[in-house]
Coordinates of C-alpha atoms in Angstrom, one line a residue:
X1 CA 10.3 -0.3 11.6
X2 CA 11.5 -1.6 8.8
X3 CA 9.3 0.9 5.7
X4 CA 10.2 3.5 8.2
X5 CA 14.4 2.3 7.5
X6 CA 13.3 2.1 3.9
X7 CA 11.9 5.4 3.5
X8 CA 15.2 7.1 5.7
X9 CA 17.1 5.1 2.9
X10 CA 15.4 7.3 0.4
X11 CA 16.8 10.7 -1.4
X12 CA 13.0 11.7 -2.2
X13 CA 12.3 12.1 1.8
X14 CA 13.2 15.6 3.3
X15 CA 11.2 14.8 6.4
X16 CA 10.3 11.6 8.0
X17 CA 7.6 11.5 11.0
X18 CA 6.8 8.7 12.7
X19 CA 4.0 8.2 14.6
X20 CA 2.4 5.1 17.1
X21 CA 1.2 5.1 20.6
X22 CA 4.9 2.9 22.1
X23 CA 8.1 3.3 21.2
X24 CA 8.3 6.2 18.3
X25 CA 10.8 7.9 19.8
X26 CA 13.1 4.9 20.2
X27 CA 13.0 3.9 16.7
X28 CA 13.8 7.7 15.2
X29 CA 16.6 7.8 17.3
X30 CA 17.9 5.0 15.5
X31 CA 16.6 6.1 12.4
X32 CA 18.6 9.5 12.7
X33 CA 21.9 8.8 13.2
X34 CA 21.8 6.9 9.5
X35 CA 23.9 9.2 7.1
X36 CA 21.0 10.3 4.6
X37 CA 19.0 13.4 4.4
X38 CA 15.9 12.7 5.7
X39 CA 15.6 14.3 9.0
X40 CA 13.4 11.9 11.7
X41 CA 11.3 12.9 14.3
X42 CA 9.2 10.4 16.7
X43 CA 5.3 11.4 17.7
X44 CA 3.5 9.7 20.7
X45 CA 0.3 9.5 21.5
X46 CA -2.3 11.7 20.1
X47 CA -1.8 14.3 21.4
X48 CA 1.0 14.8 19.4
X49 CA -0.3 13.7 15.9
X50 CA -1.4 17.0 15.0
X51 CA 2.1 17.9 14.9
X52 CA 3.0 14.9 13.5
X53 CA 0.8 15.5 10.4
X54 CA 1.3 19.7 10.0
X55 CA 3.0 20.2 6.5
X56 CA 3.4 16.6 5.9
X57 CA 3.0 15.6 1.7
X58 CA 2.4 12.2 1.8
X59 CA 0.8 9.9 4.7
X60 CA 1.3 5.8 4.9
X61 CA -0.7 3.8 7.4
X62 CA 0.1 0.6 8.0
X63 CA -1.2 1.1 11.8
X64 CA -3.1 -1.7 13.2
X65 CA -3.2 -5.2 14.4
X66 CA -1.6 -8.2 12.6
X67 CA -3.5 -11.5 11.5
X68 CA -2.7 -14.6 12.8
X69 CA -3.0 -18.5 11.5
X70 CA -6.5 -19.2 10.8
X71 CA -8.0 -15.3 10.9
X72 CA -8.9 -13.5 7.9
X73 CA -8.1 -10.0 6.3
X74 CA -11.6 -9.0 7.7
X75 CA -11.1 -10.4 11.2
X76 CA -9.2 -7.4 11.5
X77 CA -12.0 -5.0 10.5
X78 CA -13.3 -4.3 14.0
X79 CA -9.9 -3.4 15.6
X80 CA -8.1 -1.8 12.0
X81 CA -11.2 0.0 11.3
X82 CA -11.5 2.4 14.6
X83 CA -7.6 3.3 14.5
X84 CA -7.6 3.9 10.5
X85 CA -11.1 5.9 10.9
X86 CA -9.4 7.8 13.9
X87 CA -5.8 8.3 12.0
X88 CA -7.6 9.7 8.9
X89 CA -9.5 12.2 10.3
X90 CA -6.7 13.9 11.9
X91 CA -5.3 13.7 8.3
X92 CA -8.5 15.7 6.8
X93 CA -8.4 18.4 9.7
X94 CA -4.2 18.5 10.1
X95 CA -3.0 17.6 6.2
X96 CA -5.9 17.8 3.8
X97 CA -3.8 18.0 1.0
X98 CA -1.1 15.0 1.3
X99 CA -2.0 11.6 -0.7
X100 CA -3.1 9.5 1.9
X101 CA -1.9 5.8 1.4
X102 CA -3.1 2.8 3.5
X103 CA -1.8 -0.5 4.0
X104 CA -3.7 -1.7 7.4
X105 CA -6.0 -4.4 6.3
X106 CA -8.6 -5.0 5.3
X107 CA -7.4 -2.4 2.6
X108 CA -11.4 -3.5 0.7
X109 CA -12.8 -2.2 3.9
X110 CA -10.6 0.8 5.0
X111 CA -10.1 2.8 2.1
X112 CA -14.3 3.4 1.7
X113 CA -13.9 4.4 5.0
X114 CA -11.1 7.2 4.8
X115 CA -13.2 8.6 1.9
X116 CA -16.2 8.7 4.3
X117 CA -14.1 10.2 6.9
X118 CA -12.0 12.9 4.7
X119 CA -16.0 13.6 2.9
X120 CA -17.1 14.1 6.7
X121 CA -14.5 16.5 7.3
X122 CA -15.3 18.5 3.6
X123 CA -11.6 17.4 2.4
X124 CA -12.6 14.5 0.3
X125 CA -10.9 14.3 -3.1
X126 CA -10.4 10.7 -4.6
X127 CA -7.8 11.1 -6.7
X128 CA -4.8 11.5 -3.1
X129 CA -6.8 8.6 -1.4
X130 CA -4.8 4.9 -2.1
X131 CA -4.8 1.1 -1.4
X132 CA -1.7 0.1 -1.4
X133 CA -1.7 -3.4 -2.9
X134 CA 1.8 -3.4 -4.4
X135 CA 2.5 -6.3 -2.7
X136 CA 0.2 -8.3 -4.7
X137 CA 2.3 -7.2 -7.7
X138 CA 5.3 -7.6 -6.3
X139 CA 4.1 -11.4 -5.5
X140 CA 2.8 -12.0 -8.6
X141 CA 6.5 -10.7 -10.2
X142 CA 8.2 -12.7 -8.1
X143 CA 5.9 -15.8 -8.8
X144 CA 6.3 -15.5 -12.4
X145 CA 9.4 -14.9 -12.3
X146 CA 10.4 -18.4 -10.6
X147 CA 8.2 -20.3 -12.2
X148 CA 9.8 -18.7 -16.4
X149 CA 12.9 -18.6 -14.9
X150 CA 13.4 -14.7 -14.9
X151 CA 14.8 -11.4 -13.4
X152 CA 11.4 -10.4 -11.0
X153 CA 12.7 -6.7 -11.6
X154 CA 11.8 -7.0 -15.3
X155 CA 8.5 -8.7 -15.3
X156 CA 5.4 -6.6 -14.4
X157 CA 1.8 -8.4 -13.8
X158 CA -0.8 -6.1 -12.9
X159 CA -2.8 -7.1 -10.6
X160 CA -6.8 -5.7 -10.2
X161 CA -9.8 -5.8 -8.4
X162 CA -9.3 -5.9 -4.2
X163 CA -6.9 -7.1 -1.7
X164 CA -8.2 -9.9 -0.4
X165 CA -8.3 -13.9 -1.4
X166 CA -10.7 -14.4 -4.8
X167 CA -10.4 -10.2 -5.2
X168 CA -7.0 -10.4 -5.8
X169 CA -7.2 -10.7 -10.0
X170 CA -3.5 -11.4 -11.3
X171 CA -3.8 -10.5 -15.0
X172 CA -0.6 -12.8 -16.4
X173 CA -2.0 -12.3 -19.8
X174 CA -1.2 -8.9 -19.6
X175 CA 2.2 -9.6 -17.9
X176 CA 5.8 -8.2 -19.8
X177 CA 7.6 -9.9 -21.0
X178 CA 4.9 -11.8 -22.4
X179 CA 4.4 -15.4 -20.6
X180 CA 2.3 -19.1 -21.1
X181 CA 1.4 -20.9 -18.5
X182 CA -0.2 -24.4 -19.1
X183 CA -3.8 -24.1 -17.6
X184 CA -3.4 -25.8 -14.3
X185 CA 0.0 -24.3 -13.8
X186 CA -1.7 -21.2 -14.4
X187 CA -4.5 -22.1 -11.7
X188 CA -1.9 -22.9 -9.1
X189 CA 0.2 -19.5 -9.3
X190 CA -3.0 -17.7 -9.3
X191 CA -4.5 -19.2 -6.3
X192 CA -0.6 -18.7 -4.9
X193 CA -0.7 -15.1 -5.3
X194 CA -4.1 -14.7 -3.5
X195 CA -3.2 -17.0 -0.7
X196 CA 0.8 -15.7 -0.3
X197 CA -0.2 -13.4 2.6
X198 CA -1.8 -16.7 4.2
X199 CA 1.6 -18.6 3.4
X200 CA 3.5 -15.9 5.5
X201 CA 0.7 -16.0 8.6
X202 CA 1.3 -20.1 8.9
X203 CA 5.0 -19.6 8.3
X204 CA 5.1 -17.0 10.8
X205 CA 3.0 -19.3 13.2
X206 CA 1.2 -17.0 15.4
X207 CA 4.3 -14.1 15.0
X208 CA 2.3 -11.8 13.1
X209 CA 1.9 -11.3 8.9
X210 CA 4.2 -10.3 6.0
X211 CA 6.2 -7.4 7.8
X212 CA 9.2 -7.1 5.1
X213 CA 7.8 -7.4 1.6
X214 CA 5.2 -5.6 2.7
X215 CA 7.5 -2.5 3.8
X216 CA 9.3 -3.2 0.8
X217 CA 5.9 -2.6 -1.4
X218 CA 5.0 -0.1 0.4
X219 CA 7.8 1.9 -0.1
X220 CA 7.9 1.0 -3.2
X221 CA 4.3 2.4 -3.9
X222 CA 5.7 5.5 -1.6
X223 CA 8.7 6.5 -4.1
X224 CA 6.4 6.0 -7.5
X225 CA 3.8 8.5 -5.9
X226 CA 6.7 10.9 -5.0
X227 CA 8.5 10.6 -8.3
X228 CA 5.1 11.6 -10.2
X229 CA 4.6 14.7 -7.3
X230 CA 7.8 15.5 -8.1
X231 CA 7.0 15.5 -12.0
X232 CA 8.7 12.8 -13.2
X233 CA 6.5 11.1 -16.6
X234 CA 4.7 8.0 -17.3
X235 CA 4.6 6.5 -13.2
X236 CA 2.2 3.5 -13.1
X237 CA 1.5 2.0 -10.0
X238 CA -1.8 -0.6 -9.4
X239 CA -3.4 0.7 -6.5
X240 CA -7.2 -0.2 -5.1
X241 CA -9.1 3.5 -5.4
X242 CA -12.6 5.0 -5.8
X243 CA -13.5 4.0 -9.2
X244 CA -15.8 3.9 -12.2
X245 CA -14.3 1.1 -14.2
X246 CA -16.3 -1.6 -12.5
X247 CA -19.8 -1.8 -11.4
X248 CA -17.6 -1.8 -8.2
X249 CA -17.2 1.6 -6.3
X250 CA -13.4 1.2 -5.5
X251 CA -10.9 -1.3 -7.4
X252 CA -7.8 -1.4 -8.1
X253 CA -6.1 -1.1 -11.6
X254 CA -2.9 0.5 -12.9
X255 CA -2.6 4.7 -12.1
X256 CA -1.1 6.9 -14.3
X257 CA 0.2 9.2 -11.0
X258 CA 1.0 12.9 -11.5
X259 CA 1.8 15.7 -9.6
X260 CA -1.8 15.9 -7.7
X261 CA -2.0 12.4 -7.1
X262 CA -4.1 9.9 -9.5
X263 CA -4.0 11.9 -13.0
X264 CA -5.4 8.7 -15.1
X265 CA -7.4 5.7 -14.6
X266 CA -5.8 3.1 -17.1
X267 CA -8.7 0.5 -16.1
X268 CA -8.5 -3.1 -16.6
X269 CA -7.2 -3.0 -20.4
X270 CA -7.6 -6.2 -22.5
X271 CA -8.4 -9.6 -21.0
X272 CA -8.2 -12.7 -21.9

């Protein structure tokens, strides 16, 4: 609910379809009577996700189940992986074309299997399929930001490698504005930023994970991608894709995005 009020917020969306298998149509009501142009429509059930999906430009998939205190990201695989495996491959036959962005976790796990689902259905192309780990940046902004006393919309860390504990690579040498940590302050905000999803789980107490930042990164990931479809210049978003920068066949680094999805690798750049 809440990346789907986000994205009604939005002037870049014409068309917003959501999707589940309860209450869809509930929600777009609500969703349509707000004042901006994005018209809603609610799907239910599959057999109305072909429609869902006809036409559609970009798709976001946060489907799946939660983690609670004490699970893991990969906990989740068993469950997230069936739905995301089953939501993709109506993508490759219904949308082939749309960019194809996935939040439901484990994000390490579920993006090598939409490519092996959209190369199943002959619609594989790398450069639409993304990670979204924005809200590791967005974390590792924020973090910073605190800690040096700054705006978080000014400061930019990117953030490599997975989505997931000791994958998640904050690169604060690398951050702007340009920022010194003392080593084990340093050691403390990194192992923050890898462990903040955690932090929200035991706040949460058994109510489910990060709900708002993460619709708020997620959106955030949404409008860059759009911007760059839409032609606007020089979009750079972190996201975790199939890759040759690493011995590693996916990882994330910053995107140069463009109007057919991932138009440059920037890779990991200089590190300290």
């Amino acid at each position: 609910s809440p990346l789907s009020l986000l994205l009604k917020n939005s002037p870049l969306v014409s068309r917003l379809n959501l999707y589940d298998i309860a209450h869809t149509p509930g929600v777009a009501a609500d969703l349509s009577h707000i004042e901006t142009r994005a018209t809603v429509k609610g799907y239910l059930g599959p057999e109305q996700l072909p429609d869902c999906l006809k036409g559609c430009d970009v798709v976001v998939i946060p489907a799946g189940v939660p983690r609670k205190p004490g699970m893991t990201r990969d906990d989740l695989f068993n469950t997230n992986a069936t739905i995301v495996a089953t939501l993709t491959a109506a993508c490759a036959q219904h949308c082939p074309e749309a960019m194809i962005c996935i939040i439901s976790n484990p994000v390490n796990s579920t993006i090598p299997i939409t490519a092996e689902v959209f190369k199943k259905h002959g619609a594989y192309n790398p450069n639409k399929i993304f990670g979204v780990t924005t809200l590791d940046i967005v974390r590792a902004n924020t973090f910073v930001a605190e800690l040096k006393d700054l705006d978080p919309a000014r400061v930019n860390v990117p953030v490599i490698g997975g989505h997931a504990g000791k994958t998640i690579i904050p690169l604060i040498s690398q951050c702007t504005p340009k920022v010194d940590f003392p080593q084990d302050q340093l050691t403390t905000l990194i192992g923050r930023i890898q462990e903040a999803g955690t932090e929200v789980v035991k706040a949460k107490a058994g109510a489910g994970s990060a709900t708002l930042s993460m619709a708020y990164a997620g959106a955030r990931f949404v409008f860059s991608l759009v911007d760059a479809m839409n032609g606007k210049e020089g979009v750079v978003e972190c996201s975790f894709v199939k890759s040759q920068e690493t011995d590693c066949p996916y990882f994330s680094t910053p995107l140069l995005l463009g109007k057919k999805g991932i138009e440059k690798n920037i890779g990991v750049g200089k590190i300290s």
